[in-house]
Tab-separated table of C-alpha atoms and ligand atoms in Angstrom:
chain	number	residue	atom	x	y	z
A	18	UNK	CA	23.978	2.608	-5.656
A	19	UNK	CA	20.795	0.590	-5.793
A	20	UNK	CA	17.129	1.328	-5.382
A	21	UNK	CA	15.710	-1.217	-2.933
A	22	UNK	CA	11.961	-1.671	-3.005
A	23	UNK	CA	9.434	-2.546	-0.293
A	24	UNK	CA	6.201	-4.047	-1.598
A	25	UNK	CA	3.019	-5.413	-0.086
A	26	UNK	CA	2.416	-8.885	-1.520
A	27	UNK	CA	-1.226	-9.362	-0.543
A	28	UNK	CA	-4.261	-7.055	-0.660
A	29	UNK	CA	-2.612	-4.157	1.169
A	30	UNK	CA	-2.310	-3.490	4.906
A	31	UNK	CA	0.656	-5.843	5.285
A	32	UNK	CA	2.577	-3.499	7.592
A	33	UNK	CA	4.608	-1.583	5.033
A	34	UNK	CA	4.717	1.579	7.186
A	35	UNK	CA	6.375	-0.168	10.098
A	36	UNK	CA	9.009	-1.864	7.947
A	37	UNK	CA	9.867	1.221	5.920
A	38	UNK	CA	10.252	3.128	9.189
A	39	UNK	CA	12.550	0.375	10.530
A	40	UNK	CA	14.601	0.146	7.307
A	41	UNK	CA	14.674	3.924	6.749
A	42	UNK	CA	17.478	4.119	9.313
A	43	UNK	CA	19.723	2.665	6.561
A	44	UNK	CA	18.486	4.800	3.681
A	45	UNK	CA	19.078	8.533	3.279
A	46	UNK	CA	16.272	8.720	0.711
A	47	UNK	CA	12.788	7.152	0.847
A	48	UNK	CA	10.323	7.485	-2.044
A	49	UNK	CA	6.687	6.689	-2.696
A	50	UNK	CA	6.147	5.730	-6.337
A	51	UNK	CA	2.443	4.957	-6.824
A	52	UNK	CA	-0.963	5.156	-5.211
A	53	UNK	CA	-2.129	8.076	-3.134
A	54	UNK	CA	-4.135	8.762	0.005
A	55	UNK	CA	-5.931	5.417	-0.393
A	56	UNK	CA	-2.900	4.137	1.529
A	57	UNK	CA	-2.788	4.158	5.307
A	58	UNK	CA	0.670	3.275	6.574
A	59	UNK	CA	0.843	2.882	10.350
A	60	UNK	CA	3.940	3.528	12.436
A	61	UNK	CA	4.394	2.998	16.168
A	62	UNK	CA	7.345	4.117	18.216
A	63	UNK	CA	8.101	5.736	21.563
A	64	UNK	CA	4.549	4.977	22.674
A	65	UNK	CA	2.921	6.937	19.841
A	66	UNK	CA	1.076	5.899	16.658
A	67	UNK	CA	0.907	7.664	13.309
A	68	UNK	CA	-0.929	6.921	10.067
A	69	UNK	CA	0.663	8.202	6.855
A	70	UNK	CA	-1.340	8.599	3.652
A	71	UNK	CA	0.823	10.256	0.980
A	72	UNK	CA	3.950	11.057	2.949
A	73	UNK	CA	6.714	8.399	2.795
A	74	UNK	CA	7.343	6.462	5.989
A	75	UNK	CA	10.907	7.802	6.302
A	76	UNK	CA	9.530	11.147	7.499
A	77	UNK	CA	10.409	10.564	11.162
A	78	UNK	CA	14.084	9.846	10.441
A	79	UNK	CA	15.941	13.140	10.950
A	80	UNK	CA	18.326	12.801	7.995
A	81	UNK	CA	16.109	11.175	5.404
A	82	UNK	CA	14.852	12.922	2.264
A	83	UNK	CA	11.295	11.811	1.441
A	84	UNK	CA	10.149	11.916	-2.154
A	85	UNK	CA	6.593	11.824	-3.453
A	86	UNK	CA	7.307	10.358	-6.882
A	87	UNK	CA	5.727	11.035	-10.267
A	88	UNK	CA	3.711	7.796	-10.187
A	89	UNK	CA	1.804	9.040	-7.133
A	90	UNK	CA	-1.541	10.844	-7.270
A	91	UNK	CA	-1.535	13.656	-4.732
A	92	UNK	CA	-4.532	15.272	-3.071
A	93	UNK	CA	-3.366	18.724	-1.923
A	94	UNK	CA	-6.116	18.902	0.714
A	95	UNK	CA	-5.259	15.589	2.378
A	96	UNK	CA	-1.556	16.299	2.015
A	97	UNK	CA	-1.852	19.624	3.776
A	98	UNK	CA	-3.815	18.062	6.652
A	99	UNK	CA	-1.294	15.264	6.922
A	100	UNK	CA	1.602	17.737	7.025
A	101	UNK	CA	-0.187	19.734	9.722
A	102	UNK	CA	-0.632	16.610	11.874
A	103	UNK	CA	2.986	15.580	11.555
A	104	UNK	CA	4.287	19.130	11.784
A	105	UNK	CA	2.631	19.384	15.186
A	106	UNK	CA	4.993	16.687	16.489
A	107	UNK	CA	7.935	18.907	15.603
A	108	UNK	CA	8.902	17.290	12.292
A	109	UNK	CA	10.075	19.943	9.790
A	110	UNK	CA	8.010	18.564	6.893
A	111	UNK	CA	9.007	21.190	4.313
A	112	UNK	CA	12.683	20.366	4.800
A	113	UNK	CA	12.166	16.628	4.541
A	114	UNK	CA	9.706	16.265	1.640
A	115	UNK	CA	10.234	16.836	-2.088
A	116	UNK	CA	7.415	16.396	-4.584
A	117	UNK	CA	7.671	15.289	-8.214
A	118	UNK	CA	6.328	17.855	-10.646
A	119	UNK	CA	4.989	14.999	-12.759
A	120	UNK	CA	2.811	13.550	-9.976
A	121	UNK	CA	-0.877	14.002	-10.815
A	122	UNK	CA	-3.268	16.103	-8.757
A	123	UNK	CA	-6.443	14.730	-7.211
A	124	UNK	CA	-9.177	17.373	-7.507
A	125	UNK	CA	-12.215	17.464	-5.212
A	126	UNK	CA	-14.296	16.509	-8.255
A	127	UNK	CA	-12.172	13.357	-8.754
A	128	UNK	CA	-13.407	12.235	-5.354
A	129	UNK	CA	-16.998	12.982	-6.355
A	130	UNK	CA	-16.525	10.938	-9.533
A	131	UNK	CA	-15.169	8.057	-7.463
A	132	UNK	CA	-18.350	8.149	-5.366
A	133	UNK	CA	-20.534	8.449	-8.486
A	134	UNK	CA	-18.828	5.456	-10.145
A	135	UNK	CA	-19.260	3.338	-7.058
A	136	UNK	CA	-22.914	4.342	-6.666
A	137	UNK	CA	-23.544	3.448	-10.311
A	138	UNK	CA	-22.082	-0.013	-9.806
A	139	UNK	CA	-24.464	-0.801	-6.968
A	140	UNK	CA	-23.833	-4.276	-5.621
A	141	UNK	CA	-20.881	-4.775	-7.964
A	142	UNK	CA	-18.965	-1.843	-6.444
A	143	UNK	CA	-15.197	-2.092	-5.962
A	144	UNK	CA	-15.320	-0.971	-2.364
A	145	UNK	CA	-12.994	1.923	-3.198
A	146	UNK	CA	-11.594	4.118	-0.448
A	147	UNK	CA	-13.305	6.998	-2.370
A	148	UNK	CA	-10.173	9.132	-2.371
A	149	UNK	CA	-10.437	9.820	-6.111
A	150	UNK	CA	-7.667	7.417	-7.086
A	151	UNK	CA	-9.379	5.699	-10.053
A	152	UNK	CA	-10.708	8.908	-11.687
A	153	UNK	CA	-7.330	10.675	-11.297
A	154	UNK	CA	-5.399	7.851	-12.958
A	155	UNK	CA	-8.127	7.716	-15.618
A	156	UNK	CA	-7.512	11.396	-16.423
A	157	UNK	CA	-3.767	10.758	-16.463
A	158	UNK	CA	-4.069	7.935	-18.995
A	159	UNK	CA	-6.662	9.759	-21.103
A	160	UNK	CA	-4.300	12.771	-21.155
A	161	UNK	CA	-6.576	15.180	-19.343
A	162	UNK	CA	-4.853	15.291	-15.954
A	163	UNK	CA	-3.290	18.160	-14.049
A	164	UNK	CA	0.128	17.687	-12.543
A	165	UNK	CA	1.823	19.091	-9.457
A	166	UNK	CA	4.192	21.174	-11.622
A	167	UNK	CA	1.182	22.806	-13.279
A	168	UNK	CA	0.409	24.719	-10.081
A	169	UNK	CA	3.289	27.028	-11.014
A	170	UNK	CA	1.869	27.803	-14.469
A	171	UNK	CA	0.254	31.245	-14.939
A	172	UNK	CA	-2.839	29.636	-16.461
A	173	UNK	CA	-3.276	27.013	-13.709
A	174	UNK	CA	-6.719	28.301	-12.677
A	175	UNK	CA	-8.002	28.114	-16.261
A	176	UNK	CA	-6.716	24.593	-16.656
A	177	UNK	CA	-8.253	23.636	-13.341
A	178	UNK	CA	-11.621	25.084	-14.435
A	179	UNK	CA	-11.482	23.207	-17.732
A	180	UNK	CA	-10.930	19.889	-15.990
A	181	UNK	CA	-13.499	20.669	-13.324
A	182	UNK	CA	-16.109	21.511	-16.003
A	183	UNK	CA	-15.402	18.208	-17.658
A	184	UNK	CA	-16.007	16.466	-14.333
A	185	UNK	CA	-19.196	18.437	-13.695
A	186	UNK	CA	-20.523	17.234	-17.056
A	187	UNK	CA	-19.640	13.657	-16.236
A	188	UNK	CA	-21.318	13.927	-12.836
A	189	UNK	CA	-24.406	15.415	-14.454
A	190	UNK	CA	-24.566	12.611	-17.007
A	191	UNK	CA	-24.420	10.139	-14.155
A	192	UNK	CA	-27.229	11.980	-12.332
A	193	UNK	CA	-25.031	12.191	-9.282
A	194	UNK	CA	-26.232	14.792	-6.862
A	195	UNK	CA	-23.427	16.771	-5.294
A	196	UNK	CA	-21.946	20.233	-4.888
A	197	UNK	CA	-18.839	20.390	-7.087
A	198	UNK	CA	-17.819	23.733	-5.551
A	199	UNK	CA	-17.936	22.636	-1.934
A	200	UNK	CA	-14.188	22.127	-1.493
A	201	UNK	CA	-12.856	24.501	-4.104
A	202	UNK	CA	-11.592	27.188	-1.710
A	203	UNK	CA	-9.889	24.603	0.450
A	204	UNK	CA	-8.322	23.061	-2.647
A	205	UNK	CA	-6.929	26.393	-3.844
A	206	UNK	CA	-5.511	27.147	-0.388
A	207	UNK	CA	-3.895	23.701	-0.354
A	208	UNK	CA	-2.433	24.318	-3.824
A	209	UNK	CA	-0.804	27.487	-2.446
A	210	UNK	CA	0.588	25.371	0.396
A	211	UNK	CA	2.071	22.911	-2.125
A	212	UNK	CA	4.121	25.749	-3.582
A	213	UNK	CA	5.997	26.010	-0.285
A	214	UNK	CA	7.607	22.631	-1.025
A	215	UNK	CA	10.499	21.876	-3.312
A	216	UNK	CA	8.918	20.604	-6.515
A	217	UNK	CA	11.424	18.419	-8.344
A	218	UNK	CA	12.182	16.791	-11.653
A	219	UNK	CA	11.962	13.445	-9.921
A	220	UNK	CA	13.791	11.366	-12.534
A	221	UNK	CA	16.861	13.655	-12.487
A	222	UNK	CA	16.834	14.009	-8.728
A	223	UNK	CA	16.467	10.290	-8.035
A	224	UNK	CA	19.150	9.241	-10.502
A	225	UNK	CA	21.632	11.801	-9.222
A	226	UNK	CA	21.000	10.740	-5.601
A	227	UNK	CA	21.551	7.108	-6.609
A	228	UNK	CA	25.047	7.965	-7.788
A	229	UNK	CA	26.163	8.242	-4.170
A	230	UNK	CA	23.336	7.009	-1.950
A	231	UNK	CA	21.135	3.935	-1.574
A	232	UNK	CA	17.423	4.620	-1.810
A	233	UNK	CA	14.302	2.863	-0.580
A	234	UNK	CA	11.070	2.826	-2.592
A	235	UNK	CA	7.917	2.368	-0.532
A	236	UNK	CA	5.029	0.643	-2.281
A	237	UNK	CA	1.425	1.236	-1.366
A	238	UNK	CA	-1.444	-1.268	-1.602
A	239	UNK	CA	-0.404	-4.806	-2.534
A	240	UNK	CA	0.309	-7.131	-5.455
A	241	UNK	CA	-3.189	-8.589	-5.492
A	242	UNK	CA	-4.553	-5.057	-6.001
A	243	UNK	CA	-2.268	-4.420	-9.007
A	244	UNK	CA	-4.074	-2.992	-12.028
A	245	UNK	CA	-2.673	-5.742	-14.294
A	246	UNK	CA	-2.034	-8.722	-12.035
A	247	UNK	CA	-4.541	-8.273	-9.221
A	248	UNK	CA	-8.057	-9.654	-9.070
A	249	UNK	CA	-9.332	-7.310	-11.802
A	250	UNK	CA	-11.605	-5.334	-11.717
A	251	UNK	CA	-11.429	-5.415	-7.913
A	252	UNK	CA	-8.084	-3.663	-7.850
A	253	UNK	CA	-6.615	-0.211	-7.436
A	254	UNK	CA	-5.583	1.835	-10.485
A	255	UNK	CA	-1.782	1.671	-10.281
A	256	UNK	CA	1.104	-0.761	-10.722
A	257	UNK	CA	1.769	-2.050	-7.227
A	258	UNK	CA	4.417	-4.556	-8.318
A	259	UNK	CA	8.163	-3.865	-8.543
A	260	UNK	CA	7.980	-2.509	-12.096
A	261	UNK	CA	5.889	0.370	-10.719
A	262	UNK	CA	8.937	1.663	-8.834
A	263	UNK	CA	10.867	2.109	-12.113
A	264	UNK	CA	8.037	3.892	-13.891
A	265	UNK	CA	6.936	5.831	-10.835
A	266	UNK	CA	10.390	7.290	-10.120
A	267	UNK	CA	12.076	7.317	-13.514
A	268	UNK	CA	14.655	4.650	-12.667
A	269	UNK	CA	16.012	1.874	-14.885
A	270	UNK	CA	15.245	-1.751	-13.901
A	271	UNK	CA	19.017	-2.350	-13.754
A	272	UNK	CA	19.168	-0.047	-10.703
A	273	UNK	CA	16.855	-2.231	-8.618
A	274	UNK	CA	18.600	-3.984	-5.714
A	275	UNK	CA	16.728	-5.848	-2.993
A	276	UNK	CA	13.032	-6.379	-3.456
A	277	UNK	CA	11.533	-6.736	0.010
A	278	UNK	CA	8.175	-8.473	-0.098
A	279	UNK	CA	5.955	-7.995	2.937
A	280	UNK	CA	3.193	-10.364	3.896
A	281	UNK	CA	1.069	-10.933	6.953
A	282	UNK	CA	1.015	-14.354	8.627
A	283	UNK	CA	-2.629	-14.504	7.528
A	284	UNK	CA	-4.614	-12.662	4.844
A	285	UNK	CA	-6.921	-9.671	4.937
A	286	UNK	CA	-8.827	-7.775	2.326
A	287	UNK	CA	-10.884	-4.624	2.605
A	288	UNK	CA	-13.408	-3.849	-0.115
A	289	UNK	CA	-14.994	-6.274	-2.555
A	290	UNK	CA	-13.510	-8.996	-4.725
A	291	UNK	CA	-12.305	-12.602	-4.664
A	292	UNK	CA	-10.547	-13.897	-1.548
A	293	UNK	CA	-10.140	-17.696	-1.739
A	294	UNK	CA	-9.085	-18.327	1.886
A	295	UNK	CA	-11.593	-15.960	3.498
A	296	UNK	CA	-13.036	-17.239	6.782
A	297	UNK	CA	-16.639	-16.564	7.685
A	298	UNK	CA	-16.477	-18.355	11.021
A	299	UNK	CA	-15.229	-17.734	14.556
A	300	UNK	CA	-11.592	-18.117	13.495
A	301	UNK	CA	-12.032	-15.230	11.039
A	302	UNK	CA	-13.578	-13.106	13.753
A	303	UNK	CA	-10.766	-13.960	16.117
A	304	UNK	CA	-8.136	-12.957	13.551
A	305	UNK	CA	-9.921	-9.630	13.094
A	306	UNK	CA	-10.023	-9.034	16.826
A	307	UNK	CA	-6.474	-10.111	17.658
A	308	UNK	CA	-4.991	-8.393	14.604
A	309	UNK	CA	-7.184	-5.293	15.063
A	310	UNK	CA	-8.111	-5.606	11.414
A	311	UNK	CA	-9.991	-2.388	10.789
A	312	UNK	CA	-9.037	-0.022	7.958
A	313	UNK	CA	-6.536	2.707	8.898
A	314	UNK	CA	-8.129	5.013	6.294
A	315	UNK	CA	-11.810	4.105	6.279
A	316	UNK	CA	-12.247	2.221	9.565
A	317	UNK	CA	-13.995	-0.600	7.682
A	318	UNK	CA	-13.675	-4.083	9.205
A	319	UNK	CA	-11.243	-6.114	7.093
A	320	UNK	CA	-12.161	-9.529	5.756
A	321	UNK	CA	-9.824	-12.136	7.281
A	322	UNK	CA	-8.589	-15.586	6.301
A	323	UNK	CA	-5.670	-18.019	6.356
A	324	UNK	CA	-2.414	-17.356	4.565
A	325	UNK	CA	-2.638	-18.038	0.821
A	326	UNK	CA	0.718	-19.313	-0.441
A	327	UNK	CA	-0.555	-19.754	-4.019
A	328	UNK	CA	-1.281	-16.027	-4.282
A	329	UNK	CA	1.903	-15.179	-2.377
A	330	UNK	CA	4.114	-17.220	-4.705
A	331	UNK	CA	2.472	-15.475	-7.652
A	332	UNK	CA	3.294	-12.066	-6.136
A	333	UNK	CA	6.888	-13.162	-5.454
A	334	UNK	CA	7.213	-14.144	-9.129
A	335	UNK	CA	5.726	-10.938	-10.568
A	336	UNK	CA	8.040	-8.685	-8.556
A	337	UNK	CA	11.162	-10.851	-8.318
A	338	UNK	CA	11.123	-10.670	-4.521
A	339	UNK	CA	14.588	-11.296	-3.030
A	340	UNK	CA	13.783	-11.002	0.694
A	341	UNK	CA	10.561	-11.819	2.497
A	342	UNK	CA	9.290	-10.033	5.575
A	343	UNK	CA	6.615	-11.683	7.670
A	344	UNK	CA	4.374	-9.425	9.715
A	345	UNK	CA	1.973	-9.987	12.612
A	346	UNK	CA	3.321	-13.464	13.346
A	347	UNK	CA	2.353	-12.912	16.993
A	348	UNK	CA	-1.327	-12.675	16.034
A	349	UNK	CA	-1.306	-16.460	15.506
A	350	UNK	CA	0.185	-17.164	18.970
A	351	UNK	CA	-3.017	-18.542	20.481
A	352	UNK	CA	-4.368	-20.707	17.631
A	353	UNK	CA	-4.104	-24.470	18.323
A	354	UNK	CA	-3.972	-25.250	14.584
A	355	UNK	CA	-2.628	-22.968	11.869
A	356	UNK	CA	-3.549	-23.489	8.250
A	357	UNK	CA	-1.876	-22.316	5.058
A	358	UNK	CA	-3.314	-22.709	1.593
A	359	UNK	CA	-0.809	-24.589	-0.586
A	360	UNK	CA	-2.924	-25.193	-3.702
A	361	UNK	CA	-6.303	-24.380	-5.205
A	362	UNK	CA	-8.961	-26.743	-6.491
A	363	UNK	CA	-10.544	-25.057	-9.493
A	364	UNK	CA	-13.440	-26.962	-11.037
A	365	UNK	CA	-12.214	-30.069	-9.257
A	366	UNK	CA	-8.640	-29.772	-10.619
A	367	UNK	CA	-5.774	-29.031	-8.267
A	368	UNK	CA	-3.399	-26.235	-9.271
A	369	UNK	CA	-0.606	-24.130	-7.802
A	370	UNK	CA	-1.426	-21.199	-10.076
A	371	UNK	CA	-3.774	-18.237	-9.724
A	372	UNK	CA	-6.432	-18.757	-12.420
A	373	UNK	CA	-7.376	-16.039	-14.947
A	374	UNK	CA	-10.919	-16.135	-13.717
A	375	UNK	CA	-10.536	-15.269	-10.060
A	376	UNK	CA	-14.316	-15.534	-9.788
A	377	UNK	CA	-14.197	-19.227	-10.617
A	378	UNK	CA	-15.091	-21.397	-7.671
A	379	UNK	CA	-11.735	-21.752	-5.922
A	380	UNK	CA	-11.509	-24.252	-3.111
A	381	UNK	CA	-8.355	-23.767	-1.044
A	382	UNK	CA	-6.348	-26.887	-0.171
A	383	UNK	CA	-4.697	-26.450	3.231
A	384	UNK	CA	-1.607	-27.763	4.972
A	385	UNK	CA	-2.021	-27.735	8.750
A	386	UNK	CA	0.534	-26.878	11.389
A	387	UNK	CA	0.454	-27.359	15.144
A	388	UNK	CA	0.238	-23.956	16.860
A	389	UNK	CA	3.127	-22.773	19.064
A	390	UNK	CA	0.902	-21.535	21.856
A	391	UNK	CA	3.595	-19.124	23.076
A	392	UNK	CA	3.499	-15.355	23.429
A	393	UNK	CA	6.083	-14.220	20.878
A	394	UNK	CA	5.629	-10.477	21.414
A	395	UNK	CA	8.698	-10.252	23.646
A	396	UNK	CA	10.950	-12.316	21.339
A	397	UNK	CA	13.833	-10.251	19.975
A	398	UNK	CA	16.193	-12.904	18.538
A	399	UNK	CA	15.797	-15.914	16.280
A	400	UNK	CA	16.664	-18.238	19.221
A	401	UNK	CA	13.726	-16.852	21.252
A	402	UNK	CA	11.204	-18.070	18.679
A	403	UNK	CA	9.336	-21.302	19.486
A	404	UNK	CA	10.348	-24.478	17.620
A	405	UNK	CA	6.921	-24.949	15.988
A	406	UNK	CA	7.042	-21.412	14.594
A	407	UNK	CA	10.504	-21.943	13.154
A	408	UNK	CA	9.335	-25.144	11.452
A	409	UNK	CA	6.363	-23.261	10.073
A	410	UNK	CA	8.478	-20.516	8.527
A	411	UNK	CA	11.036	-22.912	7.086
A	412	UNK	CA	8.129	-24.671	5.326
A	413	UNK	CA	7.156	-21.334	3.795
A	414	UNK	CA	10.705	-20.553	2.717
A	415	UNK	CA	10.863	-23.895	0.893
A	416	UNK	CA	7.505	-23.332	-0.779
A	417	UNK	CA	8.244	-19.745	-1.828
A	418	UNK	CA	11.948	-20.342	-2.587
A	419	UNK	CA	12.867	-17.004	-0.993
A	420	UNK	CA	14.325	-16.481	2.505
A	421	UNK	CA	12.256	-14.819	5.221
A	422	UNK	CA	14.729	-12.188	6.435
A	423	UNK	CA	12.615	-10.275	8.921
A	424	UNK	CA	9.921	-11.482	11.293
A	425	UNK	CA	7.740	-8.942	13.054
A	426	UNK	CA	6.180	-9.885	16.404
A	427	UNK	CA	4.438	-6.619	17.323
A	428	UNK	CA	3.641	-3.147	15.986
A	429	UNK	CA	6.541	-1.366	17.674
A	430	UNK	CA	9.835	-0.594	15.902
A	431	UNK	CA	11.662	-2.834	18.394
A	432	UNK	CA	9.439	-5.879	17.903
A	433	UNK	CA	11.419	-6.859	14.813
A	434	UNK	CA	13.664	-9.904	14.420
A	435	UNK	CA	16.366	-9.741	11.743
A	436	UNK	CA	17.376	-13.208	10.536
B	8	IMO	P1	-2.226	0.352	1.970
B	8	IMO	O1	-1.103	1.068	1.259
B	8	IMO	C1	-5.845	-1.995	1.636
B	8	IMO	C2	-8.435	-1.280	-1.817
B	8	IMO	C3	-9.800	-0.697	-1.548
B	8	IMO	C4	-10.596	-1.249	-2.712
B	8	IMO	C5	-9.595	-1.225	-3.847
B	8	IMO	C6	-9.687	-0.005	-4.726
B	8	IMO	O2	-2.590	0.940	3.273
B	8	IMO	O3	-1.918	-1.105	2.051
B	8	IMO	P2	-9.123	2.576	-4.444
B	8	IMO	O4	-9.422	3.527	-3.328
B	8	IMO	O5	-7.661	2.389	-4.686
B	8	IMO	O6	-9.889	2.870	-5.667
B	8	IMO	O7	-9.707	1.155	-3.930
B	8	IMO	O8	-8.308	-1.272	-3.238
B	8	IMO	N1	-7.311	-0.511	-1.269
B	8	IMO	C7	-6.589	-0.877	-0.193
B	8	IMO	N2	-6.747	-1.903	0.660
B	8	IMO	N3	-4.816	-1.164	1.811
B	8	IMO	C8	-4.604	-0.145	0.960
B	8	IMO	O9	-3.496	0.615	1.006
B	8	IMO	C9	-5.548	0.068	-0.085
B	8	IMO	N4	-5.702	0.980	-1.063
B	8	IMO	C10	-6.752	0.601	-1.792
B	8	IMO	O10	-10.304	-1.111	-0.314
B	8	IMO	O11	-10.932	-2.602	-2.465
B	9	MG	MG1	-4.397	0.366	4.339
């Protein structure tokens, strides 16, 4: 069987949680493969809302196994809190979640280092979620990290101390004032809690499941935040493109099936960095208000702008997207004119490619569409969608050369049109 992958194609916050929850009905196994609690995946059903950070969005499906893969960085403290919140709704989290032994642990001091790095960068800061993501992946790559499986080792505490001391030295060198012991007790209690879960050899588990079952991999963040292909250095520290699913779960590229690429009908970005179609006017404010564009993790207002098809086509190429999913289409219902960026002008020259230097002056070239001026939130079938909207999406399908298979017209599970 195949591993199908769901990926955000923009700067994160595309609506991955909702779609994974909708699709999870068809997949007995759902796996996260990269990122960590910097993610905030929102789900709405039966009148309730949930935000997931490290737990895969298949958690509410009674029969689904949810895997936290080896490419993920896991913060035991956040994970424990998240499990407590979900457990309160009656979900048996221990039965439904398995954790890769090779996933790396986020220590409280990783979070302090994140804050210290950002403070040192001053105005040039990344705008990190400060969850310790960058420092944890740094320790992984520099071969200093601690992994989930290490919590079972008899010398875990010593190894923890060694890494913590290293961090304390780094913090001291950076003159960052903090108390590195503040969360230690909570961390150790959360590590004990981790031991109550089934800790797996992810690569063996995933490949044996794939012999008989289809599986869904749930990406976090988005293509434009990819460590290699995003707007570096204003990116996250993991591979958010399709290749990340192979590395982050221990699966061969030949096992990949559908690659579902999710995008919003407009663009948002939270944190710093280039954003060619960003709007600083009333339209941008309106998008923020209508789309409720405030961070699910940090509450920060998101920067808003028109859809950028140049960046989207780039993301489609990098990940080999086979099916597109368009989210929040209903948020454009009331705009008389809808714009999409179809090329960039870089130093006066028009191009359809994302330039190496994303800090170059990029002027977006727009194609305009007449708005549909219809409330689409109650549409449930293709035929219900207004003519202008259908013309608009067929333009995008031609430009991107990939079919738009799902259109979302509201946050709820039901507000989903399969095409
Ligand atoms: P989901 O999965 C939106 C952004 C941060 C910052 C940059 C680096 O909910 O789509 P990090 O904390 O990773 O060091 O931050 O990446 N960022 C996200 N933006 N959605 C996310 O996740 C994000 N995760 C990280 O705002 O600009
Ligand atoms: Mg988010």
